[in-house]
mmCIF file of C-alpha atoms and ligand atoms in Angstrom:
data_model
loop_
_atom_site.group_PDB
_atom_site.id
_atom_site.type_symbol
_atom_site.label_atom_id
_atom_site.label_comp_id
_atom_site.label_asym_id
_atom_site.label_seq_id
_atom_site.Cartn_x
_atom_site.Cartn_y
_atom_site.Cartn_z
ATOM 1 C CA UNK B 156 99.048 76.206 78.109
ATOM 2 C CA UNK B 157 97.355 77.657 81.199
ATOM 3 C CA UNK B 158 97.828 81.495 82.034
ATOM 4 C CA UNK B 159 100.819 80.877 84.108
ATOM 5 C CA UNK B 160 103.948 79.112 83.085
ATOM 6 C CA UNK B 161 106.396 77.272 86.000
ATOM 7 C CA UNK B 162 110.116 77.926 84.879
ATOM 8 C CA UNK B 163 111.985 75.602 85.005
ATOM 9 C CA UNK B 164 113.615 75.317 88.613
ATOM 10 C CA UNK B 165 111.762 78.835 89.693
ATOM 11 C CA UNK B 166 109.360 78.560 93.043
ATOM 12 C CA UNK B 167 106.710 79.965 93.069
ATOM 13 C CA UNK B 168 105.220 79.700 89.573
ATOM 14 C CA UNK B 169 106.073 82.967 88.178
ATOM 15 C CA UNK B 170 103.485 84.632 85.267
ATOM 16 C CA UNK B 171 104.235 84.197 81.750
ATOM 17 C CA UNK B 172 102.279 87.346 80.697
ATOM 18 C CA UNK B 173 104.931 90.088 82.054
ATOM 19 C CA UNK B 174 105.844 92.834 79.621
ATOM 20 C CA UNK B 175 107.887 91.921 76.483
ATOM 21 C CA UNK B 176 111.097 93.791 75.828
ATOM 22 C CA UNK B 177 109.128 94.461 72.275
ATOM 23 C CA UNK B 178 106.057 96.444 73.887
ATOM 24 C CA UNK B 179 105.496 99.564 72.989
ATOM 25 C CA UNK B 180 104.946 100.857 76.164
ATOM 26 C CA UNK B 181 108.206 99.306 77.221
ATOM 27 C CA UNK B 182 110.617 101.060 74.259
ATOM 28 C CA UNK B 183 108.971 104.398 75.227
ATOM 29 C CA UNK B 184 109.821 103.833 78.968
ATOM 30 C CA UNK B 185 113.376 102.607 77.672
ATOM 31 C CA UNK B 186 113.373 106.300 75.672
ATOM 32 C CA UNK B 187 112.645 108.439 78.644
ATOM 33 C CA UNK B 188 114.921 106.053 80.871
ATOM 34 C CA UNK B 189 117.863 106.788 78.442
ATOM 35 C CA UNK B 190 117.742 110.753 79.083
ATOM 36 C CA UNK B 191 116.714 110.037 82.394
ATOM 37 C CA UNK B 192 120.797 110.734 83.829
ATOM 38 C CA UNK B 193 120.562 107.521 85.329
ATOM 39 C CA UNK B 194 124.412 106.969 85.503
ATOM 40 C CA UNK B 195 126.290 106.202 88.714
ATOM 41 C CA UNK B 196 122.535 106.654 90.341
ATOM 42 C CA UNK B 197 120.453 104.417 92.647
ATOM 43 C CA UNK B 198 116.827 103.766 91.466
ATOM 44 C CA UNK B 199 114.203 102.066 92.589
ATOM 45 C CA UNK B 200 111.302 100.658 90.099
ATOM 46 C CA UNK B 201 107.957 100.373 91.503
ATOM 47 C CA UNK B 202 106.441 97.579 89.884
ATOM 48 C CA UNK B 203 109.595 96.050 88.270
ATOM 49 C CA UNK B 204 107.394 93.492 86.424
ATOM 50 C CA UNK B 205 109.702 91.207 84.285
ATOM 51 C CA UNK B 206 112.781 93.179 84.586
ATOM 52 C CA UNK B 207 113.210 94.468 81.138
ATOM 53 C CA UNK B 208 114.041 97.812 82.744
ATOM 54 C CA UNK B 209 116.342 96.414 85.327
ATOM 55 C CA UNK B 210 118.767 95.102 82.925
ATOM 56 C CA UNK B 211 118.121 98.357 80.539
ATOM 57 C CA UNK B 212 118.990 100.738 83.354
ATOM 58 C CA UNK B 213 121.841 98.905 84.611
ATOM 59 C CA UNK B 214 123.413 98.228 80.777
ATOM 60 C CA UNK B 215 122.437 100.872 78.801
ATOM 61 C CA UNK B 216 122.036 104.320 81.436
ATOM 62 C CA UNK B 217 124.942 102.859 84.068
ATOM 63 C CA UNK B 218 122.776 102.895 87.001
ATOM 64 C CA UNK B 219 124.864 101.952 90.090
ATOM 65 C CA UNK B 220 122.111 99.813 91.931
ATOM 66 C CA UNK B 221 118.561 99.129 90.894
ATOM 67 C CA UNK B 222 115.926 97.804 93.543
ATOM 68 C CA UNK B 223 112.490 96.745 92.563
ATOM 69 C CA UNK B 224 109.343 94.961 93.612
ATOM 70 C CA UNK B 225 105.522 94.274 92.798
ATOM 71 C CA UNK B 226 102.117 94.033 94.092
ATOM 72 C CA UNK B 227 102.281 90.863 92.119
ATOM 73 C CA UNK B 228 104.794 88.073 93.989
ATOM 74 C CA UNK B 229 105.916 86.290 91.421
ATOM 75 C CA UNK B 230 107.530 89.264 89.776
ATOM 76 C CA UNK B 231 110.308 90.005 91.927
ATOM 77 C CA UNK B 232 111.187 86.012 91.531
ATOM 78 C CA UNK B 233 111.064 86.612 87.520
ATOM 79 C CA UNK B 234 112.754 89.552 87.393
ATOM 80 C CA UNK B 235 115.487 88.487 89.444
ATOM 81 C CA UNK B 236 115.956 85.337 87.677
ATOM 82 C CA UNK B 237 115.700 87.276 84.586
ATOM 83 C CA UNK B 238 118.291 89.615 85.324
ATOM 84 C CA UNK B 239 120.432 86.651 86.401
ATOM 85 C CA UNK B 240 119.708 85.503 82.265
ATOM 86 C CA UNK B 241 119.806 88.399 80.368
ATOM 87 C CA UNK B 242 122.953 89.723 82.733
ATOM 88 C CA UNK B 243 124.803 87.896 84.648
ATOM 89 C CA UNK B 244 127.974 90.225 85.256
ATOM 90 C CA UNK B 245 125.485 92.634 86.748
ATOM 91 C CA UNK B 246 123.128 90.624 88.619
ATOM 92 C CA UNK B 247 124.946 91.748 92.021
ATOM 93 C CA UNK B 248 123.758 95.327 91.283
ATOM 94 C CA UNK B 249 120.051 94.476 91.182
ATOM 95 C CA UNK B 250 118.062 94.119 94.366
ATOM 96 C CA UNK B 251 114.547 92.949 94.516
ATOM 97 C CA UNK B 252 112.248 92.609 97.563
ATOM 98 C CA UNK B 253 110.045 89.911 98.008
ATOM 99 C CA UNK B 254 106.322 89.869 98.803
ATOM 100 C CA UNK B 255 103.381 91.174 97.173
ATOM 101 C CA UNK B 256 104.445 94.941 97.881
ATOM 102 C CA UNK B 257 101.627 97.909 97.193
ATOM 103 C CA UNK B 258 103.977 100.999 96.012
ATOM 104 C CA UNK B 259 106.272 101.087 98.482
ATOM 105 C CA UNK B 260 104.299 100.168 101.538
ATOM 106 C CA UNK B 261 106.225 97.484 103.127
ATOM 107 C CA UNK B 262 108.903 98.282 105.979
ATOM 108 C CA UNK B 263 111.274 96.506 103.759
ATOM 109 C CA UNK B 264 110.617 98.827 101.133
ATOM 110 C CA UNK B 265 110.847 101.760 102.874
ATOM 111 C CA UNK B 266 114.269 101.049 104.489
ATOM 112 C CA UNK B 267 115.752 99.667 100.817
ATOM 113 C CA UNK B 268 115.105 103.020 99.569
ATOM 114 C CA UNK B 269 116.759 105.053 101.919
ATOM 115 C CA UNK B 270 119.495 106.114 99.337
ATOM 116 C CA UNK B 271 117.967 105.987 95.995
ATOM 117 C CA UNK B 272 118.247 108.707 93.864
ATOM 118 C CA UNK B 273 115.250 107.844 91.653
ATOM 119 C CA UNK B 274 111.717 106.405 91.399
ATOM 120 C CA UNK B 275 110.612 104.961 88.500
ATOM 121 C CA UNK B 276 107.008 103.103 87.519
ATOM 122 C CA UNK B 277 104.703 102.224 84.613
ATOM 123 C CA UNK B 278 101.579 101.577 86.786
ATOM 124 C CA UNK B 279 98.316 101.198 85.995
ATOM 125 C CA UNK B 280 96.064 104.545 85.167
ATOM 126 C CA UNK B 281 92.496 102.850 84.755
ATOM 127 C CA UNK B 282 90.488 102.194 87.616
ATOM 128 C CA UNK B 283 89.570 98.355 87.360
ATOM 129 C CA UNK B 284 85.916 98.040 86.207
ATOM 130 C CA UNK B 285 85.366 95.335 89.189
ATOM 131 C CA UNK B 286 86.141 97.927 91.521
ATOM 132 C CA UNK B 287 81.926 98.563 92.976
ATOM 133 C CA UNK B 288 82.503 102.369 93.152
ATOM 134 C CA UNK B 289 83.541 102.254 89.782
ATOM 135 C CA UNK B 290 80.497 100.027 88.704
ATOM 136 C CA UNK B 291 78.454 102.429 90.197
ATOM 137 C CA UNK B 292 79.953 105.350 88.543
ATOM 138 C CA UNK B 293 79.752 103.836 85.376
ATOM 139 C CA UNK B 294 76.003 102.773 85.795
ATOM 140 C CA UNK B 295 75.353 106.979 86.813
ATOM 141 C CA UNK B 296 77.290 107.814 83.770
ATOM 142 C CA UNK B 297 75.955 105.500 81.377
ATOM 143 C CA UNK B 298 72.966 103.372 82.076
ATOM 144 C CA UNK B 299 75.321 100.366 81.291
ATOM 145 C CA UNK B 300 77.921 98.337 83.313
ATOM 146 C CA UNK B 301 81.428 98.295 82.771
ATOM 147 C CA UNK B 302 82.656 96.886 78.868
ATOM 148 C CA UNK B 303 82.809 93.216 78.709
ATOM 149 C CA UNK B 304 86.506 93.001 80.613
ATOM 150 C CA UNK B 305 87.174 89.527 81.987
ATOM 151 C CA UNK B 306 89.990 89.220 84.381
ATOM 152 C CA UNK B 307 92.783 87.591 82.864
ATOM 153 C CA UNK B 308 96.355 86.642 84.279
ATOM 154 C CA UNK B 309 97.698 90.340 83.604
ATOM 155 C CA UNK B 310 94.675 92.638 85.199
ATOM 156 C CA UNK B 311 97.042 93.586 87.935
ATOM 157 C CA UNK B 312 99.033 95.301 85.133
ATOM 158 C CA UNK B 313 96.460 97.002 83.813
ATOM 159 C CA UNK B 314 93.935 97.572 86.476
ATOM 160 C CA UNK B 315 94.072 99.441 90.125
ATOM 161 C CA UNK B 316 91.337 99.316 92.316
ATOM 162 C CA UNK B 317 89.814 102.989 92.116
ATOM 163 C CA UNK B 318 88.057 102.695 95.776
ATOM 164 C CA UNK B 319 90.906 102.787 97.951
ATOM 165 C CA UNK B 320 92.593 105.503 96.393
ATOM 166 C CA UNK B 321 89.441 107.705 96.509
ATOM 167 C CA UNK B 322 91.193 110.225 98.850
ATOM 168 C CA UNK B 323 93.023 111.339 96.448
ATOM 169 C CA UNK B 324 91.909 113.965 94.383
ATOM 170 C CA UNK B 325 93.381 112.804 90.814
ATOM 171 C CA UNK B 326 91.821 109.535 91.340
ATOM 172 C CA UNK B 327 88.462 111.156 89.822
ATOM 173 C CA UNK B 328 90.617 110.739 86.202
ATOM 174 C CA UNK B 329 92.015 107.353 86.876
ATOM 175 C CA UNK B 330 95.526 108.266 88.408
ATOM 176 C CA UNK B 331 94.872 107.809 92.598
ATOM 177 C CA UNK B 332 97.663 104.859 92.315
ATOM 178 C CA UNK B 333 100.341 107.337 90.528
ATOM 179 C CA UNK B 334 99.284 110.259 92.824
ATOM 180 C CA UNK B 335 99.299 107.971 95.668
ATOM 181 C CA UNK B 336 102.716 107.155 94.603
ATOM 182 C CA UNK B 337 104.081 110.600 94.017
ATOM 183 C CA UNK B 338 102.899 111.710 98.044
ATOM 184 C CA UNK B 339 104.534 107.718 99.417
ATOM 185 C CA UNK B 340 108.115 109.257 97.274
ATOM 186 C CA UNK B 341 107.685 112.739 98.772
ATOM 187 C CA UNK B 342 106.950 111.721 102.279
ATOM 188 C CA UNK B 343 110.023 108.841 102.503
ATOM 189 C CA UNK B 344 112.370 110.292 99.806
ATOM 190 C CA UNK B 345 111.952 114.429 99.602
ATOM 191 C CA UNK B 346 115.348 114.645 97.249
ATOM 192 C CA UNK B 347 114.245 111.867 94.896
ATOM 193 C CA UNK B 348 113.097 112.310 91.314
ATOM 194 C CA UNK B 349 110.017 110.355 90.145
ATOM 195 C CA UNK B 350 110.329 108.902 86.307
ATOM 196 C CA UNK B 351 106.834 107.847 85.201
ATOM 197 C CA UNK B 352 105.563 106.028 82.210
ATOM 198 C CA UNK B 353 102.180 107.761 81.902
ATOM 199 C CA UNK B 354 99.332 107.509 79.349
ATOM 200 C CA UNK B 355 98.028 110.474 78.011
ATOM 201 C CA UNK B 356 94.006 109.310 78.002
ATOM 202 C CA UNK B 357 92.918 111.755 80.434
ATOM 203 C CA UNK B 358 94.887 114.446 78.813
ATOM 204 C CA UNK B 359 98.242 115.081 79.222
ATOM 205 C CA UNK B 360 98.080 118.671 80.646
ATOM 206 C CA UNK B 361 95.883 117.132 83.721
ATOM 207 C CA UNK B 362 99.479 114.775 83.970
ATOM 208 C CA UNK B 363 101.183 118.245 84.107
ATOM 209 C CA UNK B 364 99.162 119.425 86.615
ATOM 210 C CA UNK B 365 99.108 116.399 88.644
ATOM 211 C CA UNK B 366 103.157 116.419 89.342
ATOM 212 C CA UNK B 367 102.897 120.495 89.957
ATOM 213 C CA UNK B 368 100.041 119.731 92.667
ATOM 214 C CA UNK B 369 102.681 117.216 94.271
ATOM 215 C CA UNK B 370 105.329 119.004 94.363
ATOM 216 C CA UNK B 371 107.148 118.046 91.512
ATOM 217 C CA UNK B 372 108.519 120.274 88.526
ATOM 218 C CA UNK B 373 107.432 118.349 85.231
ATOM 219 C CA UNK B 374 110.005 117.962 82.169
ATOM 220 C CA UNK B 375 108.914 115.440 79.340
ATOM 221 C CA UNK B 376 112.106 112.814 78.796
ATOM 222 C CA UNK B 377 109.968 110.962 75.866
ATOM 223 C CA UNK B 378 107.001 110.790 74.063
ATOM 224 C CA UNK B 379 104.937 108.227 71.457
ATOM 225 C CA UNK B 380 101.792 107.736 70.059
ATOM 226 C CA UNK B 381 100.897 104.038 70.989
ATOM 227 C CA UNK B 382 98.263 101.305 69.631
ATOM 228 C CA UNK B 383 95.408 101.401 72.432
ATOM 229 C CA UNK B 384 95.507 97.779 73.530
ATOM 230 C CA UNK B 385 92.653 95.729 72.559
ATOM 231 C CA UNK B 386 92.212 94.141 75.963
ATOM 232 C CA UNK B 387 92.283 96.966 78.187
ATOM 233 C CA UNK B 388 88.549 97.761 78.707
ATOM 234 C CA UNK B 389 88.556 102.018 78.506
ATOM 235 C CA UNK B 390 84.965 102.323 79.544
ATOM 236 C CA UNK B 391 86.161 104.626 82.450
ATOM 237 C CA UNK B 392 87.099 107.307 80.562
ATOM 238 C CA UNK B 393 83.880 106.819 78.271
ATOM 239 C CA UNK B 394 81.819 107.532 81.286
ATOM 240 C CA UNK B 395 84.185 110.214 82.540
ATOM 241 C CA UNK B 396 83.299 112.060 79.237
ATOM 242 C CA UNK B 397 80.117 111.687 79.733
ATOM 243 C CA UNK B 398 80.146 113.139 83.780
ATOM 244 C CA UNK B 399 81.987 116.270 82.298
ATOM 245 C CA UNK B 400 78.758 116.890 79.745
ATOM 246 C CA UNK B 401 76.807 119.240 80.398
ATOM 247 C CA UNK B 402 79.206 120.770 83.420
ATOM 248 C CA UNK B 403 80.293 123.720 81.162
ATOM 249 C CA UNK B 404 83.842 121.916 81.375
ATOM 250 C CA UNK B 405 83.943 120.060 78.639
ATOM 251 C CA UNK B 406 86.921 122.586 76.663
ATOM 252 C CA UNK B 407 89.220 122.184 79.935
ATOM 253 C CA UNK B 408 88.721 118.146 80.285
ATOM 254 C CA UNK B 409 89.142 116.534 76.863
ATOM 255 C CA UNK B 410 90.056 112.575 76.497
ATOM 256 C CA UNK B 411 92.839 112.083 74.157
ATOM 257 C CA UNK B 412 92.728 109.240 71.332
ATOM 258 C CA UNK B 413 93.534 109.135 67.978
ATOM 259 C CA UNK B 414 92.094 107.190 64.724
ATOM 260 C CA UNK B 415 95.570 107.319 63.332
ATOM 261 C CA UNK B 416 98.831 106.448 64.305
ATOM 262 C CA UNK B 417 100.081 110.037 63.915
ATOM 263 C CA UNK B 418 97.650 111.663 66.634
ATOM 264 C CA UNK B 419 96.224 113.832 63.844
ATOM 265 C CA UNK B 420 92.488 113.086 63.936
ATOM 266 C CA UNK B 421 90.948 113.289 67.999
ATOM 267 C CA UNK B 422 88.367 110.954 68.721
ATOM 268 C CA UNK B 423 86.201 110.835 71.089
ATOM 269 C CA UNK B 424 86.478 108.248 74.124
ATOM 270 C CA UNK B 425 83.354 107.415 73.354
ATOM 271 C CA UNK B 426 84.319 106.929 69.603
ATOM 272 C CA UNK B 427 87.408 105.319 70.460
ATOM 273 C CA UNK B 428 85.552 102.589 72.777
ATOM 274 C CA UNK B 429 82.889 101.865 69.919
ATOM 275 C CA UNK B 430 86.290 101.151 67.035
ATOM 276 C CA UNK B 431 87.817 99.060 69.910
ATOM 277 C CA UNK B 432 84.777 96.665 69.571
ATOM 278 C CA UNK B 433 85.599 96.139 65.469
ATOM 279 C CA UNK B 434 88.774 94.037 65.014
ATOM 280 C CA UNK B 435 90.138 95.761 62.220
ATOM 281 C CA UNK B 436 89.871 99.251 63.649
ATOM 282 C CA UNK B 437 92.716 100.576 65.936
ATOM 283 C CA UNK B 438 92.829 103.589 68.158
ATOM 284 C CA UNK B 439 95.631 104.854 69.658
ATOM 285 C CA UNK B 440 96.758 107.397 72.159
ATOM 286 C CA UNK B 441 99.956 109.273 73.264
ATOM 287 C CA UNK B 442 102.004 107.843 76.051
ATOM 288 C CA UNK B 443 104.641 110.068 77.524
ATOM 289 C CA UNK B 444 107.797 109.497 80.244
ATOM 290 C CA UNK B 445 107.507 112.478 82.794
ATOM 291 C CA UNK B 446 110.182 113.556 85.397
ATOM 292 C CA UNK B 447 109.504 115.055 88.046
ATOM 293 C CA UNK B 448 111.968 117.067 89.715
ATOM 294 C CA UNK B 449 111.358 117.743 93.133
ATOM 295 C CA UNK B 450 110.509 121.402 94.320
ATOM 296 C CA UNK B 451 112.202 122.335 97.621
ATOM 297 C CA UNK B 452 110.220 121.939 101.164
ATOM 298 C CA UNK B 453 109.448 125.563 102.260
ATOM 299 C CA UNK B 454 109.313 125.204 105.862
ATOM 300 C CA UNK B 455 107.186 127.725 107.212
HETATM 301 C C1 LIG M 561 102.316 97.884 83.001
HETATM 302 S S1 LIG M 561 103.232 96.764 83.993
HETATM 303 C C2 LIG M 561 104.904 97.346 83.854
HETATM 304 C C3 LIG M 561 105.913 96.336 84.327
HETATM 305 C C4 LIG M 561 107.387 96.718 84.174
HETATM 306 N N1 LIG M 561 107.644 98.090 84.489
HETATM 307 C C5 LIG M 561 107.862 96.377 82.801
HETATM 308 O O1 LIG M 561 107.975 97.294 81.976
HETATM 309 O O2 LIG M 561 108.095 95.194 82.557
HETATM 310 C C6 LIG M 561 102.698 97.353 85.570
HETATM 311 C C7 LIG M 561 103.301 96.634 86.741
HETATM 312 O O3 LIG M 561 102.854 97.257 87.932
HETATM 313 C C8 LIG M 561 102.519 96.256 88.880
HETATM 314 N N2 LIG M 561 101.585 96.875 89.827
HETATM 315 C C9 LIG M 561 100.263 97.082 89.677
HETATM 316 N N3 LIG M 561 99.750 97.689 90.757
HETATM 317 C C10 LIG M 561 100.792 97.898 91.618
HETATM 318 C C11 LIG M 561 100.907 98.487 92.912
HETATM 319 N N4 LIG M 561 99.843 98.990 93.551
HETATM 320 N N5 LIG M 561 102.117 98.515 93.502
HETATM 321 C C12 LIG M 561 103.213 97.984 92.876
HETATM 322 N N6 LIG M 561 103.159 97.401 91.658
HETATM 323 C C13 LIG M 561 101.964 97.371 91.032
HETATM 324 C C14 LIG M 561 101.958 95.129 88.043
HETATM 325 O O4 LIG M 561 101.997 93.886 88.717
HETATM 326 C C15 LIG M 561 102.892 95.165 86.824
HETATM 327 O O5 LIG M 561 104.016 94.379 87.014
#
């Protein structure tokens, strides 16, 4: 069967590949989600994807109205036809806007989420290794190109492009498009919390840090060790290690991955990159759902 799947009676073709209710990355999302105080609130999920987290936030945490969207089409077509599935009786409560929407950078967007309470998104935090300024840094780094990575139906889900969020200053470890996020939230939606699905690769005190620098007081809703999946090519932080060699930095910036499912034994990204290329030899990392409450303008 070819990458993409046509439902039955859905225009356009929607993807087959969005996330499955069973993925790890999803239950952990579901965890934070569930402490999250989502009752009787409006949220908005950036990258709604299939919709798994539509239905979970309107069943199981008694969120009033849910809006998403996608920088993929197709996905606000799934998700709303598989909230109409999986939910019928609350289908009414779930709002999804059309178009291929970056963040929340569409005037449609914008004026949905005049009243939401919350953000949430699981986006992408590796910068995609077609990206040229990430070639380039890799090639500075390493001698080598990017890992093998072929672009299959899901890159979008995995990948950003790292160039055109270069302004931003956490980009340098592979989280411009959350960062880029957390300033769109704070600029159109000052009261709203932020709940983020973020993995722990670059470290998860730089995620700390990152939500202090915008604003946002951090509090950790869940937190898991996950399987590092096999398709997601990691040679980004494999050359970040390598940049910080050498700078007298390497204590403060440390990779995180694990040999075992526990997160007892640290490996290297380097390590972790070389037991990605042997079938029978995971590596995992820590995930963790961050809120981020928002600190109060000070108007000077
Ligand atoms: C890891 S998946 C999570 C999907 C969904 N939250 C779920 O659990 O089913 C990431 C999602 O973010 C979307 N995405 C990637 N870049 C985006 C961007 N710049 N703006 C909005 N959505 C984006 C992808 O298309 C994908 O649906």
């Amino acid at each position: 069967m070819s990458a993409d799947t046509v439902l039955e009676g859905a225009r356009p073709p929607v993807p087959n590949y969005a996330f499955d209710p069973s993925d790890p990355w999803t239950t952990t999302m579901q965890s934070g989600l569930a402490r999250a105080g989502l009752r009787g609130c409006h949220v908005y999920e950036v990258g709604v994807g299939s919709g798994t987290n539509v239905v979970f936030m309107l069943r199981e945490c008694g969120a009033e109205l849910v809006l998403g969207s996608d920088l993929d089409p197709r996905l606000a077509v799934l998700a709303k036809r598989f909230v109409e599935q999986a939910a019928p009786e609350l289908h009414d409560r779930f709002r999804p806007i059309h178009g291929a929407v970056n963040l929340i950078d569409v005037p449609a967007a914008l004026a949905e989420t005049a009243e939401v309470d919350v953000v949430v998104a699981c986006l992408p935090q590796v910068p995609d290794p077609y990206d040229a300024m990430c070639a380039r840094f890799h090639v500075a780094q390493l001698s080598a190109p990017a890992g093998t990575v072929s672009q299959v139906a899901d890159h979008i889900a995995h990948y950003y492009p790292w160039t055109s969020f270069h302004e931003y200053p956490y980009n340098a470890v592979g989280l411009g498009l959350i960062e880029a996020l957390l300033r769109r939230v704070r600029a159109a939606l000052p009261a709203a919390e932020v709940v983020l699905n973020l993995s722990c690769r670059a470290g998860k005190e730089v995620l700390l840090r990152l939500l202090r620098a915008n604003h946002y007081r951090p509090e950790e809703l869940a937190s898991r060790i996950v399987r590092q999946h096999h398709g997601t090519d990691i040679s980004f932080f494999v050359a970040l290690e390598a940049a910080i060699g050498g700078t007298g930095y390497e204590r403060d910036f440390v990779c995180e991955f694990y040999r075992d499912p526990h997160g007892y034994e640290p490996i290297s990204a380097h390590e972790a990159r070389e037991r990605l290329a042997h079938p029978g030899e995971p590596v995992y990392h820590e995930l963790c759902v961050l809120r981020g409450h928002p600190e109060r303008q000070r108007w000077t």
